[in-house]
Amino acid sequence: MIQDRYMNLKLSERGAMISIATYLVLSALKLFVGISMGSRALRADGFNNVTDILASVAVLIGLKLSQRPADSDHPYGHWKSETIASLFASFIMMAVGVQVLFDGAQSIFNGHEERPDLLAAWIGLLCAAIMFSVYAYNKRLSKKTGSNSVLAAAKDNFSDGCVSIGASIGIFGAQIHLNWLDSAAAFVIGLLICKTAWDIFRESSYRLSDGFDDKTLHAFNHLVHSVPGVEGVRDIRGRNYGNNTVIDLVIVVDPDMSLREAHRISSRVEAVLMDKYDVFEVHVHVEPNE
């Protein structure tokens, strides 16, 4: 089971590497076209992809570190390295997003009379089509591996495709003498970068601080109550190590029950949580129902 999870981490690296390669090409293309053809929106989109390169590299490093087995310093393994990498990536994205936001706002207030070349809009649409293809691939890969980081990357791929469409709309608008629309699109792209960074930061910090969804715990609690021999659940807690869920719970059983039978019940509780919800580890403490 553990070996399968390590293999999924290895497979997830493919999605990160494809994203990095795509972002390298598209960011260079967008920045070159955006600067040479006078489109602030496409240039902002290019900077957006630069942050995506850094974020994808951080995720790739995190995936590699997560594959290291447990040792004396990390008895629970290195699973959280992936989450730490995502947190680091959010800081980079926020810094670039604020800069793009500031440049777009400054352009709106100062006036931007330059009309971008129409070719820049078509470049933006081409990049959007490529990103939607990468999104489809990473989404399928996330379902196959169960990787939250690959799923987050897929969502980022989708938002990047939408951003490129927005940049193209801004350029098309400038062609009908709405020159401010290109700067406005750059400003909106800055907002989207900051929002994506905040979402990644919030999710990563939530997991690193051992936050766990109450509804999921309630479902686990209900399932444990259905196990024959369990007379109650006194406490149940959950936490995440990367993509792995770990549950600690206290169950109560018949006080006249033998130790051997109580152990069998705790083993059934472990098995049912692992089988139905793919829980990585379950720690069960048994107490008499007095």
PDB file of C-alpha atoms in Angstrom:
ATOM      1  CA  MET A   1       0.000   0.000   0.000  1.00  0.00           C
ATOM      2  CA  ILE A   2       2.789   2.416   0.947  1.00  0.00           C
ATOM      3  CA  GLN A   3       4.677   1.427  -2.191  1.00  0.00           C
ATOM      4  CA  ASP A   4       1.613   2.294  -4.297  1.00  0.00           C
ATOM      5  CA  ARG A   5       1.490   5.763  -2.751  1.00  0.00           C
ATOM      6  CA  TYR A   6       5.158   6.328  -3.526  1.00  0.00           C
ATOM      7  CA  MET A   7       4.536   5.188  -7.102  1.00  0.00           C
ATOM      8  CA  ASN A   8       1.666   7.710  -7.370  1.00  0.00           C
ATOM      9  CA  LEU A   9       4.022  10.463  -6.212  1.00  0.00           C
ATOM     10  CA  LYS A  10       6.500   9.387  -8.893  1.00  0.00           C
ATOM     11  CA  LEU A  11       3.750   9.412 -11.516  1.00  0.00           C
ATOM     12  CA  SER A  12       2.569  12.840 -10.354  1.00  0.00           C
ATOM     13  CA  GLU A  13       5.980  14.257 -11.238  1.00  0.00           C
ATOM     14  CA  ARG A  14       5.047  13.824 -14.907  1.00  0.00           C
ATOM     15  CA  GLY A  15       2.243  16.370 -14.592  1.00  0.00           C
ATOM     16  CA  ALA A  16       4.549  18.889 -12.909  1.00  0.00           C
ATOM     17  CA  MET A  17       7.226  18.451 -15.599  1.00  0.00           C
ATOM     18  CA  ILE A  18       4.714  18.878 -18.419  1.00  0.00           C
ATOM     19  CA  SER A  19       3.417  22.055 -16.764  1.00  0.00           C
ATOM     20  CA  ILE A  20       6.960  23.422 -16.386  1.00  0.00           C
ATOM     21  CA  ALA A  21       7.832  22.740 -20.028  1.00  0.00           C
ATOM     22  CA  THR A  22       4.581  24.322 -21.248  1.00  0.00           C
ATOM     23  CA  TYR A  23       4.949  27.395 -19.036  1.00  0.00           C
ATOM     24  CA  LEU A  24       8.556  27.908 -20.133  1.00  0.00           C
ATOM     25  CA  VAL A  25       7.538  28.084 -23.793  1.00  0.00           C
ATOM     26  CA  LEU A  26       4.347  30.103 -23.289  1.00  0.00           C
ATOM     27  CA  SER A  27       5.832  32.638 -20.860  1.00  0.00           C
ATOM     28  CA  ALA A  28       8.711  33.371 -23.246  1.00  0.00           C
ATOM     29  CA  LEU A  29       6.274  33.712 -26.161  1.00  0.00           C
ATOM     30  CA  LYS A  30       3.840  35.950 -24.271  1.00  0.00           C
ATOM     31  CA  LEU A  31       6.533  38.218 -22.854  1.00  0.00           C
ATOM     32  CA  PHE A  32       8.204  38.611 -26.251  1.00  0.00           C
ATOM     33  CA  VAL A  33       4.936  39.297 -28.077  1.00  0.00           C
ATOM     34  CA  GLY A  34       3.517  41.425 -25.270  1.00  0.00           C
ATOM     35  CA  ILE A  35       6.575  43.680 -25.126  1.00  0.00           C
ATOM     36  CA  SER A  36       7.226  43.881 -28.865  1.00  0.00           C
ATOM     37  CA  MET A  37       3.540  44.419 -29.783  1.00  0.00           C
ATOM     38  CA  GLY A  38       2.658  46.743 -26.931  1.00  0.00           C
ATOM     39  CA  SER A  39       0.139  44.596 -25.027  1.00  0.00           C
ATOM     40  CA  ARG A  40       0.181  45.068 -21.267  1.00  0.00           C
ATOM     41  CA  ALA A  41      -2.403  42.314 -20.826  1.00  0.00           C
ATOM     42  CA  LEU A  42      -0.335  39.705 -22.679  1.00  0.00           C
ATOM     43  CA  ARG A  43       2.800  40.823 -20.874  1.00  0.00           C
ATOM     44  CA  ALA A  44       1.001  40.439 -17.525  1.00  0.00           C
ATOM     45  CA  ASP A  45      -0.162  36.999 -18.651  1.00  0.00           C
ATOM     46  CA  GLY A  46       3.472  36.136 -19.400  1.00  0.00           C
ATOM     47  CA  PHE A  47       4.526  37.171 -15.888  1.00  0.00           C
ATOM     48  CA  ASN A  48       1.654  35.062 -14.597  1.00  0.00           C
ATOM     49  CA  ASN A  49       3.173  32.036 -16.344  1.00  0.00           C
ATOM     50  CA  VAL A  50       6.586  32.871 -14.855  1.00  0.00           C
ATOM     51  CA  THR A  51       5.057  32.480 -11.384  1.00  0.00           C
ATOM     52  CA  ASP A  52       3.510  29.220 -12.569  1.00  0.00           C
ATOM     53  CA  ILE A  53       6.988  27.959 -13.538  1.00  0.00           C
ATOM     54  CA  LEU A  54       8.275  28.698 -10.045  1.00  0.00           C
ATOM     55  CA  ALA A  55       5.192  27.138  -8.451  1.00  0.00           C
ATOM     56  CA  SER A  56       5.486  24.001 -10.604  1.00  0.00           C
ATOM     57  CA  VAL A  57       9.197  23.670  -9.800  1.00  0.00           C
ATOM     58  CA  ALA A  58       8.382  23.977  -6.087  1.00  0.00           C
ATOM     59  CA  VAL A  59       5.698  21.279  -6.421  1.00  0.00           C
ATOM     60  CA  LEU A  60       8.129  19.022  -8.315  1.00  0.00           C
ATOM     61  CA  ILE A  61      10.750  19.423  -5.575  1.00  0.00           C
ATOM     62  CA  GLY A  62       8.087  18.751  -2.964  1.00  0.00           C
ATOM     63  CA  LEU A  63       6.980  15.583  -4.764  1.00  0.00           C
ATOM     64  CA  LYS A  64      10.564  14.327  -4.880  1.00  0.00           C
ATOM     65  CA  LEU A  65      11.182  15.085  -1.194  1.00  0.00           C
ATOM     66  CA  SER A  66       7.886  13.424  -0.239  1.00  0.00           C
ATOM     67  CA  GLN A  67       9.157  10.153  -1.707  1.00  0.00           C
ATOM     68  CA  ARG A  68      11.954   9.911   0.843  1.00  0.00           C
ATOM     69  CA  PRO A  69      11.207   7.149   3.369  1.00  0.00           C
ATOM     70  CA  ALA A  70      10.847   7.703   7.095  1.00  0.00           C
ATOM     71  CA  ASP A  71      14.072   8.129   9.059  1.00  0.00           C
ATOM     72  CA  SER A  72      15.185   8.898  12.618  1.00  0.00           C
ATOM     73  CA  ASP A  73      14.459  12.619  12.210  1.00  0.00           C
ATOM     74  CA  HIS A  74      11.159  12.114  10.350  1.00  0.00           C
ATOM     75  CA  PRO A  75       9.500   8.992  11.820  1.00  0.00           C
ATOM     76  CA  TYR A  76       6.230   9.832  10.043  1.00  0.00           C
ATOM     77  CA  GLY A  77       7.930  10.241   6.675  1.00  0.00           C
ATOM     78  CA  HIS A  78       8.410  13.316   4.464  1.00  0.00           C
ATOM     79  CA  TRP A  79       4.861  13.521   3.110  1.00  0.00           C
ATOM     80  CA  LYS A  80       4.388  17.158   4.158  1.00  0.00           C
ATOM     81  CA  SER A  81       7.243  18.350   1.921  1.00  0.00           C
ATOM     82  CA  GLU A  82       4.748  18.657  -0.935  1.00  0.00           C
ATOM     83  CA  THR A  83       2.527  20.966   1.134  1.00  0.00           C
ATOM     84  CA  ILE A  84       5.500  23.081   2.286  1.00  0.00           C
ATOM     85  CA  ALA A  85       6.528  23.509  -1.354  1.00  0.00           C
ATOM     86  CA  SER A  86       3.027  24.725  -2.245  1.00  0.00           C
ATOM     87  CA  LEU A  87       3.174  27.251   0.613  1.00  0.00           C
ATOM     88  CA  PHE A  88       6.513  28.558  -0.658  1.00  0.00           C
ATOM     89  CA  ALA A  89       5.109  28.841  -4.179  1.00  0.00           C
ATOM     90  CA  SER A  90       2.187  30.963  -2.926  1.00  0.00           C
ATOM     91  CA  PHE A  91       4.631  33.594  -1.594  1.00  0.00           C
ATOM     92  CA  ILE A  92       6.318  33.867  -4.982  1.00  0.00           C
ATOM     93  CA  MET A  93       2.994  34.125  -6.811  1.00  0.00           C
ATOM     94  CA  MET A  94       1.705  36.815  -4.463  1.00  0.00           C
ATOM     95  CA  ALA A  95       4.845  38.952  -4.920  1.00  0.00           C
ATOM     96  CA  VAL A  96       4.536  38.831  -8.724  1.00  0.00           C
ATOM     97  CA  GLY A  97       0.757  39.323  -8.588  1.00  0.00           C
ATOM     98  CA  VAL A  98       1.089  42.513  -6.544  1.00  0.00           C
ATOM     99  CA  GLN A  99       3.655  43.864  -9.037  1.00  0.00           C
ATOM    100  CA  VAL A 100       1.391  43.089 -12.036  1.00  0.00           C
ATOM    101  CA  LEU A 101      -1.547  44.624 -10.175  1.00  0.00           C
ATOM    102  CA  PHE A 102       0.413  47.793  -9.451  1.00  0.00           C
ATOM    103  CA  ASP A 103       1.632  48.142 -13.048  1.00  0.00           C
ATOM    104  CA  GLY A 104      -1.890  47.655 -14.411  1.00  0.00           C
ATOM    105  CA  ALA A 105      -3.389  50.227 -12.033  1.00  0.00           C
ATOM    106  CA  GLN A 106      -0.641  52.709 -12.846  1.00  0.00           C
ATOM    107  CA  SER A 107      -1.281  52.266 -16.570  1.00  0.00           C
ATOM    108  CA  ILE A 108      -5.025  52.855 -16.128  1.00  0.00           C
ATOM    109  CA  PHE A 109      -4.549  56.076 -14.167  1.00  0.00           C
ATOM    110  CA  ASN A 110      -1.723  57.426 -16.336  1.00  0.00           C
ATOM    111  CA  GLY A 111      -3.433  56.503 -19.603  1.00  0.00           C
ATOM    112  CA  HIS A 112      -2.233  53.953 -22.142  1.00  0.00           C
ATOM    113  CA  GLU A 113      -2.617  55.227 -25.668  1.00  0.00           C
ATOM    114  CA  GLU A 114      -0.623  52.550 -27.471  1.00  0.00           C
ATOM    115  CA  ARG A 115      -2.788  50.106 -29.427  1.00  0.00           C
ATOM    116  CA  PRO A 116      -1.506  46.505 -29.265  1.00  0.00           C
ATOM    117  CA  ASP A 117      -1.000  44.580 -32.480  1.00  0.00           C
ATOM    118  CA  LEU A 118      -3.941  42.302 -33.333  1.00  0.00           C
ATOM    119  CA  LEU A 119      -1.579  39.341 -33.702  1.00  0.00           C
ATOM    120  CA  ALA A 120      -1.045  39.457 -29.920  1.00  0.00           C
ATOM    121  CA  ALA A 121      -4.724  38.585 -29.408  1.00  0.00           C
ATOM    122  CA  TRP A 122      -4.473  35.497 -31.610  1.00  0.00           C
ATOM    123  CA  ILE A 123      -1.303  34.453 -29.778  1.00  0.00           C
ATOM    124  CA  GLY A 124      -3.255  34.724 -26.536  1.00  0.00           C
ATOM    125  CA  LEU A 125      -6.033  32.478 -27.857  1.00  0.00           C
ATOM    126  CA  LEU A 126      -3.497  29.909 -29.077  1.00  0.00           C
ATOM    127  CA  CYS A 127      -1.873  29.849 -25.627  1.00  0.00           C
ATOM    128  CA  ALA A 128      -5.312  29.411 -24.032  1.00  0.00           C
ATOM    129  CA  ALA A 129      -6.002  26.354 -26.193  1.00  0.00           C
ATOM    130  CA  ILE A 130      -2.652  24.827 -25.179  1.00  0.00           C
ATOM    131  CA  MET A 131      -3.330  25.463 -21.484  1.00  0.00           C
ATOM    132  CA  PHE A 132      -6.764  23.851 -21.658  1.00  0.00           C
ATOM    133  CA  SER A 133      -5.100  20.757 -23.148  1.00  0.00           C
ATOM    134  CA  VAL A 134      -2.582  20.627 -20.279  1.00  0.00           C
ATOM    135  CA  TYR A 135      -5.469  21.123 -17.837  1.00  0.00           C
ATOM    136  CA  ALA A 136      -7.311  18.093 -19.267  1.00  0.00           C
ATOM    137  CA  TYR A 137      -4.175  15.934 -18.985  1.00  0.00           C
ATOM    138  CA  ASN A 138      -3.384  16.946 -15.390  1.00  0.00           C
ATOM    139  CA  LYS A 139      -6.988  16.498 -14.301  1.00  0.00           C
ATOM    140  CA  ARG A 140      -6.965  12.906 -15.591  1.00  0.00           C
ATOM    141  CA  LEU A 141      -3.595  12.330 -13.901  1.00  0.00           C
ATOM    142  CA  SER A 142      -4.871  13.682 -10.562  1.00  0.00           C
ATOM    143  CA  LYS A 143      -7.788  11.231 -10.646  1.00  0.00           C
ATOM    144  CA  LYS A 144      -5.423   8.362 -11.402  1.00  0.00           C
ATOM    145  CA  THR A 145      -2.900   9.208  -8.653  1.00  0.00           C
ATOM    146  CA  GLY A 146      -5.183  10.881  -6.103  1.00  0.00           C
ATOM    147  CA  SER A 147      -2.697  13.764  -5.858  1.00  0.00           C
ATOM    148  CA  ASN A 148      -4.068  17.032  -4.487  1.00  0.00           C
ATOM    149  CA  SER A 149      -1.057  18.956  -5.785  1.00  0.00           C
ATOM    150  CA  VAL A 150      -1.631  17.726  -9.347  1.00  0.00           C
ATOM    151  CA  LEU A 151      -5.327  18.594  -9.025  1.00  0.00           C
ATOM    152  CA  ALA A 152      -4.366  22.083  -7.822  1.00  0.00           C
ATOM    153  CA  ALA A 153      -1.985  22.355 -10.780  1.00  0.00           C
ATOM    154  CA  ALA A 154      -4.826  21.342 -13.117  1.00  0.00           C
ATOM    155  CA  LYS A 155      -7.063  24.065 -11.669  1.00  0.00           C
ATOM    156  CA  ASP A 156      -4.223  26.548 -12.125  1.00  0.00           C
ATOM    157  CA  ASN A 157      -3.856  25.395 -15.758  1.00  0.00           C
ATOM    158  CA  PHE A 158      -7.561  26.053 -16.307  1.00  0.00           C
ATOM    159  CA  SER A 159      -7.397  29.526 -14.748  1.00  0.00           C
ATOM    160  CA  ASP A 160      -4.327  30.310 -16.881  1.00  0.00           C
ATOM    161  CA  GLY A 161      -6.306  29.425 -20.009  1.00  0.00           C
ATOM    162  CA  CYS A 162      -9.087  31.760 -18.881  1.00  0.00           C
ATOM    163  CA  VAL A 163      -6.526  34.505 -18.162  1.00  0.00           C
ATOM    164  CA  SER A 164      -5.160  34.202 -21.712  1.00  0.00           C
ATOM    165  CA  ILE A 165      -8.685  34.546 -23.102  1.00  0.00           C
ATOM    166  CA  GLY A 166      -9.165  37.646 -20.936  1.00  0.00           C
ATOM    167  CA  ALA A 167      -5.908  39.120 -22.236  1.00  0.00           C
ATOM    168  CA  SER A 168      -7.058  38.522 -25.821  1.00  0.00           C
ATOM    169  CA  ILE A 169     -10.383  40.232 -25.111  1.00  0.00           C
ATOM    170  CA  GLY A 170      -8.480  43.244 -23.811  1.00  0.00           C
ATOM    171  CA  ILE A 171      -6.388  43.374 -26.993  1.00  0.00           C
ATOM    172  CA  PHE A 172      -9.451  43.001 -29.228  1.00  0.00           C
ATOM    173  CA  GLY A 173     -11.079  45.852 -27.297  1.00  0.00           C
ATOM    174  CA  ALA A 174      -8.083  48.078 -27.946  1.00  0.00           C
ATOM    175  CA  GLN A 175      -8.609  47.545 -31.688  1.00  0.00           C
ATOM    176  CA  ILE A 176     -11.952  49.391 -31.471  1.00  0.00           C
ATOM    177  CA  HIS A 177     -10.325  52.350 -29.682  1.00  0.00           C
ATOM    178  CA  LEU A 178     -10.925  51.043 -26.163  1.00  0.00           C
ATOM    179  CA  ASN A 179      -7.211  51.255 -25.379  1.00  0.00           C
ATOM    180  CA  TRP A 180      -7.874  51.273 -21.630  1.00  0.00           C
ATOM    181  CA  LEU A 181      -9.307  47.751 -21.913  1.00  0.00           C
ATOM    182  CA  ASP A 182      -5.839  46.251 -22.413  1.00  0.00           C
ATOM    183  CA  SER A 183      -4.598  47.888 -19.184  1.00  0.00           C
ATOM    184  CA  ALA A 184      -7.793  46.877 -17.389  1.00  0.00           C
ATOM    185  CA  ALA A 185      -7.220  43.259 -18.474  1.00  0.00           C
ATOM    186  CA  ALA A 186      -3.668  43.448 -17.064  1.00  0.00           C
ATOM    187  CA  PHE A 187      -5.094  44.728 -13.759  1.00  0.00           C
ATOM    188  CA  VAL A 188      -7.632  41.871 -13.612  1.00  0.00           C
ATOM    189  CA  ILE A 189      -4.873  39.341 -14.349  1.00  0.00           C
ATOM    190  CA  GLY A 190      -2.946  40.757 -11.383  1.00  0.00           C
ATOM    191  CA  LEU A 191      -6.021  40.216  -9.210  1.00  0.00           C
ATOM    192  CA  LEU A 192      -6.346  36.617 -10.427  1.00  0.00           C
ATOM    193  CA  ILE A 193      -2.677  35.901  -9.654  1.00  0.00           C
ATOM    194  CA  CYS A 194      -3.128  37.271  -6.127  1.00  0.00           C
ATOM    195  CA  LYS A 195      -6.325  35.251  -5.635  1.00  0.00           C
ATOM    196  CA  THR A 196      -4.650  32.039  -6.788  1.00  0.00           C
ATOM    197  CA  ALA A 197      -1.713  32.720  -4.454  1.00  0.00           C
ATOM    198  CA  TRP A 198      -4.085  33.339  -1.538  1.00  0.00           C
ATOM    199  CA  ASP A 199      -6.053  30.144  -2.231  1.00  0.00           C
ATOM    200  CA  ILE A 200      -2.855  28.060  -2.310  1.00  0.00           C
ATOM    201  CA  PHE A 201      -1.571  29.751   0.872  1.00  0.00           C
ATOM    202  CA  ARG A 202      -4.865  29.179   2.707  1.00  0.00           C
ATOM    203  CA  GLU A 203      -5.074  25.496   1.751  1.00  0.00           C
ATOM    204  CA  SER A 204      -1.398  24.809   2.510  1.00  0.00           C
ATOM    205  CA  SER A 205      -1.399  26.586   5.878  1.00  0.00           C
ATOM    206  CA  TYR A 206      -4.650  24.818   6.793  1.00  0.00           C
ATOM    207  CA  ARG A 207      -3.096  21.414   6.159  1.00  0.00           C
ATOM    208  CA  LEU A 208       0.220  22.265   7.832  1.00  0.00           C
ATOM    209  CA  SER A 209      -1.624  23.439  10.969  1.00  0.00           C
ATOM    210  CA  ASP A 210      -3.453  20.066  11.061  1.00  0.00           C
ATOM    211  CA  GLY A 211      -6.807  21.480  10.010  1.00  0.00           C
ATOM    212  CA  PHE A 212      -9.358  18.834   9.088  1.00  0.00           C
ATOM    213  CA  ASP A 213     -12.854  18.995   7.616  1.00  0.00           C
ATOM    214  CA  ASP A 214     -15.622  18.531  10.219  1.00  0.00           C
ATOM    215  CA  LYS A 215     -17.989  16.895   7.728  1.00  0.00           C
ATOM    216  CA  THR A 216     -15.395  14.269   6.843  1.00  0.00           C
ATOM    217  CA  LEU A 217     -14.802  13.522  10.526  1.00  0.00           C
ATOM    218  CA  HIS A 218     -18.565  13.207  11.044  1.00  0.00           C
ATOM    219  CA  ALA A 219     -18.725  10.672   8.184  1.00  0.00           C
ATOM    220  CA  PHE A 220     -15.846   8.700   9.742  1.00  0.00           C
ATOM    221  CA  ASN A 221     -17.581   8.790  13.121  1.00  0.00           C
ATOM    222  CA  HIS A 222     -20.834   7.483  11.633  1.00  0.00           C
ATOM    223  CA  LEU A 223     -18.998   4.658   9.858  1.00  0.00           C
ATOM    224  CA  VAL A 224     -17.135   3.576  13.012  1.00  0.00           C
ATOM    225  CA  HIS A 225     -20.424   3.429  14.947  1.00  0.00           C
ATOM    226  CA  SER A 226     -21.688   0.917  12.386  1.00  0.00           C
ATOM    227  CA  VAL A 227     -18.864  -1.557  13.128  1.00  0.00           C
ATOM    228  CA  PRO A 228     -20.205  -4.515  15.191  1.00  0.00           C
ATOM    229  CA  GLY A 229     -18.959  -4.374  18.766  1.00  0.00           C
ATOM    230  CA  VAL A 230     -18.364  -0.616  18.858  1.00  0.00           C
ATOM    231  CA  GLU A 231     -20.636   0.888  21.511  1.00  0.00           C
ATOM    232  CA  GLY A 232     -19.497   4.477  21.073  1.00  0.00           C
ATOM    233  CA  VAL A 233     -16.788   6.881  19.936  1.00  0.00           C
ATOM    234  CA  ARG A 234     -15.382   9.105  22.662  1.00  0.00           C
ATOM    235  CA  ASP A 235     -12.947  11.042  20.497  1.00  0.00           C
ATOM    236  CA  ILE A 236     -11.932  11.205  16.854  1.00  0.00           C
ATOM    237  CA  ARG A 237      -9.319  13.433  15.235  1.00  0.00           C
ATOM    238  CA  GLY A 238      -7.819  13.678  11.789  1.00  0.00           C
ATOM    239  CA  ARG A 239      -4.795  15.228  10.124  1.00  0.00           C
ATOM    240  CA  ASN A 240      -3.053  15.108   6.751  1.00  0.00           C
ATOM    241  CA  TYR A 241       0.473  14.122   5.802  1.00  0.00           C
ATOM    242  CA  GLY A 242       0.596  15.399   2.243  1.00  0.00           C
ATOM    243  CA  ASN A 243      -2.201  13.517   0.469  1.00  0.00           C
ATOM    244  CA  ASN A 244      -2.409  10.917   3.246  1.00  0.00           C
ATOM    245  CA  THR A 245      -5.120  10.994   5.902  1.00  0.00           C
ATOM    246  CA  VAL A 246      -4.310   9.833   9.430  1.00  0.00           C
ATOM    247  CA  ILE A 247      -7.078   9.220  12.004  1.00  0.00           C
ATOM    248  CA  ASP A 248      -6.774   8.930  15.795  1.00  0.00           C
ATOM    249  CA  LEU A 249      -9.859   7.761  17.679  1.00  0.00           C
ATOM    250  CA  VAL A 250     -11.037   6.355  20.989  1.00  0.00           C
ATOM    251  CA  ILE A 251     -13.782   3.728  20.891  1.00  0.00           C
ATOM    252  CA  VAL A 252     -15.681   2.143  23.777  1.00  0.00           C
ATOM    253  CA  VAL A 253     -16.620  -1.542  23.931  1.00  0.00           C
ATOM    254  CA  ASP A 254     -18.268  -3.972  26.342  1.00  0.00           C
ATOM    255  CA  PRO A 255     -16.192  -3.918  29.586  1.00  0.00           C
ATOM    256  CA  ASP A 256     -16.593  -7.692  29.970  1.00  0.00           C
ATOM    257  CA  MET A 257     -15.118  -8.333  26.546  1.00  0.00           C
ATOM    258  CA  SER A 258     -11.783 -10.147  26.295  1.00  0.00           C
ATOM    259  CA  LEU A 259      -8.681  -8.269  25.218  1.00  0.00           C
ATOM    260  CA  ARG A 260      -8.408 -10.471  22.141  1.00  0.00           C
ATOM    261  CA  GLU A 261     -11.967  -9.607  21.013  1.00  0.00           C
ATOM    262  CA  ALA A 262     -11.428  -5.904  21.695  1.00  0.00           C
ATOM    263  CA  HIS A 263      -8.347  -6.064  19.493  1.00  0.00           C
ATOM    264  CA  ARG A 264     -10.365  -7.698  16.706  1.00  0.00           C
ATOM    265  CA  ILE A 265     -12.906  -4.859  16.858  1.00  0.00           C
ATOM    266  CA  SER A 266     -10.180  -2.210  16.664  1.00  0.00           C
ATOM    267  CA  SER A 267      -8.705  -4.015  13.653  1.00  0.00           C
ATOM    268  CA  ARG A 268     -12.126  -4.002  11.952  1.00  0.00           C
ATOM    269  CA  VAL A 269     -12.403  -0.264  12.602  1.00  0.00           C
ATOM    270  CA  GLU A 270      -9.002   0.281  10.971  1.00  0.00           C
ATOM    271  CA  ALA A 271      -9.914  -1.896   7.994  1.00  0.00           C
ATOM    272  CA  VAL A 272     -13.281  -0.262   7.304  1.00  0.00           C
ATOM    273  CA  LEU A 273     -11.821   3.268   7.319  1.00  0.00           C
ATOM    274  CA  MET A 274      -8.932   2.247   5.081  1.00  0.00           C
ATOM    275  CA  ASP A 275     -11.151   0.369   2.642  1.00  0.00           C
ATOM    276  CA  LYS A 276     -13.999   2.868   2.287  1.00  0.00           C
ATOM    277  CA  TYR A 277     -12.163   6.205   2.628  1.00  0.00           C
ATOM    278  CA  ASP A 278      -8.591   5.219   1.692  1.00  0.00           C
ATOM    279  CA  VAL A 279      -7.291   6.391   5.076  1.00  0.00           C
ATOM    280  CA  PHE A 280      -3.521   5.932   5.252  1.00  0.00           C
ATOM    281  CA  GLU A 281      -3.207   5.150   8.969  1.00  0.00           C
ATOM    282  CA  VAL A 282      -5.725   4.597  11.791  1.00  0.00           C
ATOM    283  CA  HIS A 283      -4.708   4.647  15.451  1.00  0.00           C
ATOM    284  CA  VAL A 284      -7.411   3.113  17.656  1.00  0.00           C
ATOM    285  CA  HIS A 285      -7.495   3.301  21.452  1.00  0.00           C
ATOM    286  CA  VAL A 286     -10.029   0.989  23.150  1.00  0.00           C
ATOM    287  CA  GLU A 287     -11.741   1.817  26.464  1.00  0.00           C
ATOM    288  CA  PRO A 288     -14.424  -0.037  28.441  1.00  0.00           C
ATOM    289  CA  ASN A 289     -17.959   1.352  28.262  1.00  0.00           C
ATOM    290  CA  GLU A 290     -18.522   2.020  31.960  1.00  0.00           C
TER     291      GLU A 290
END
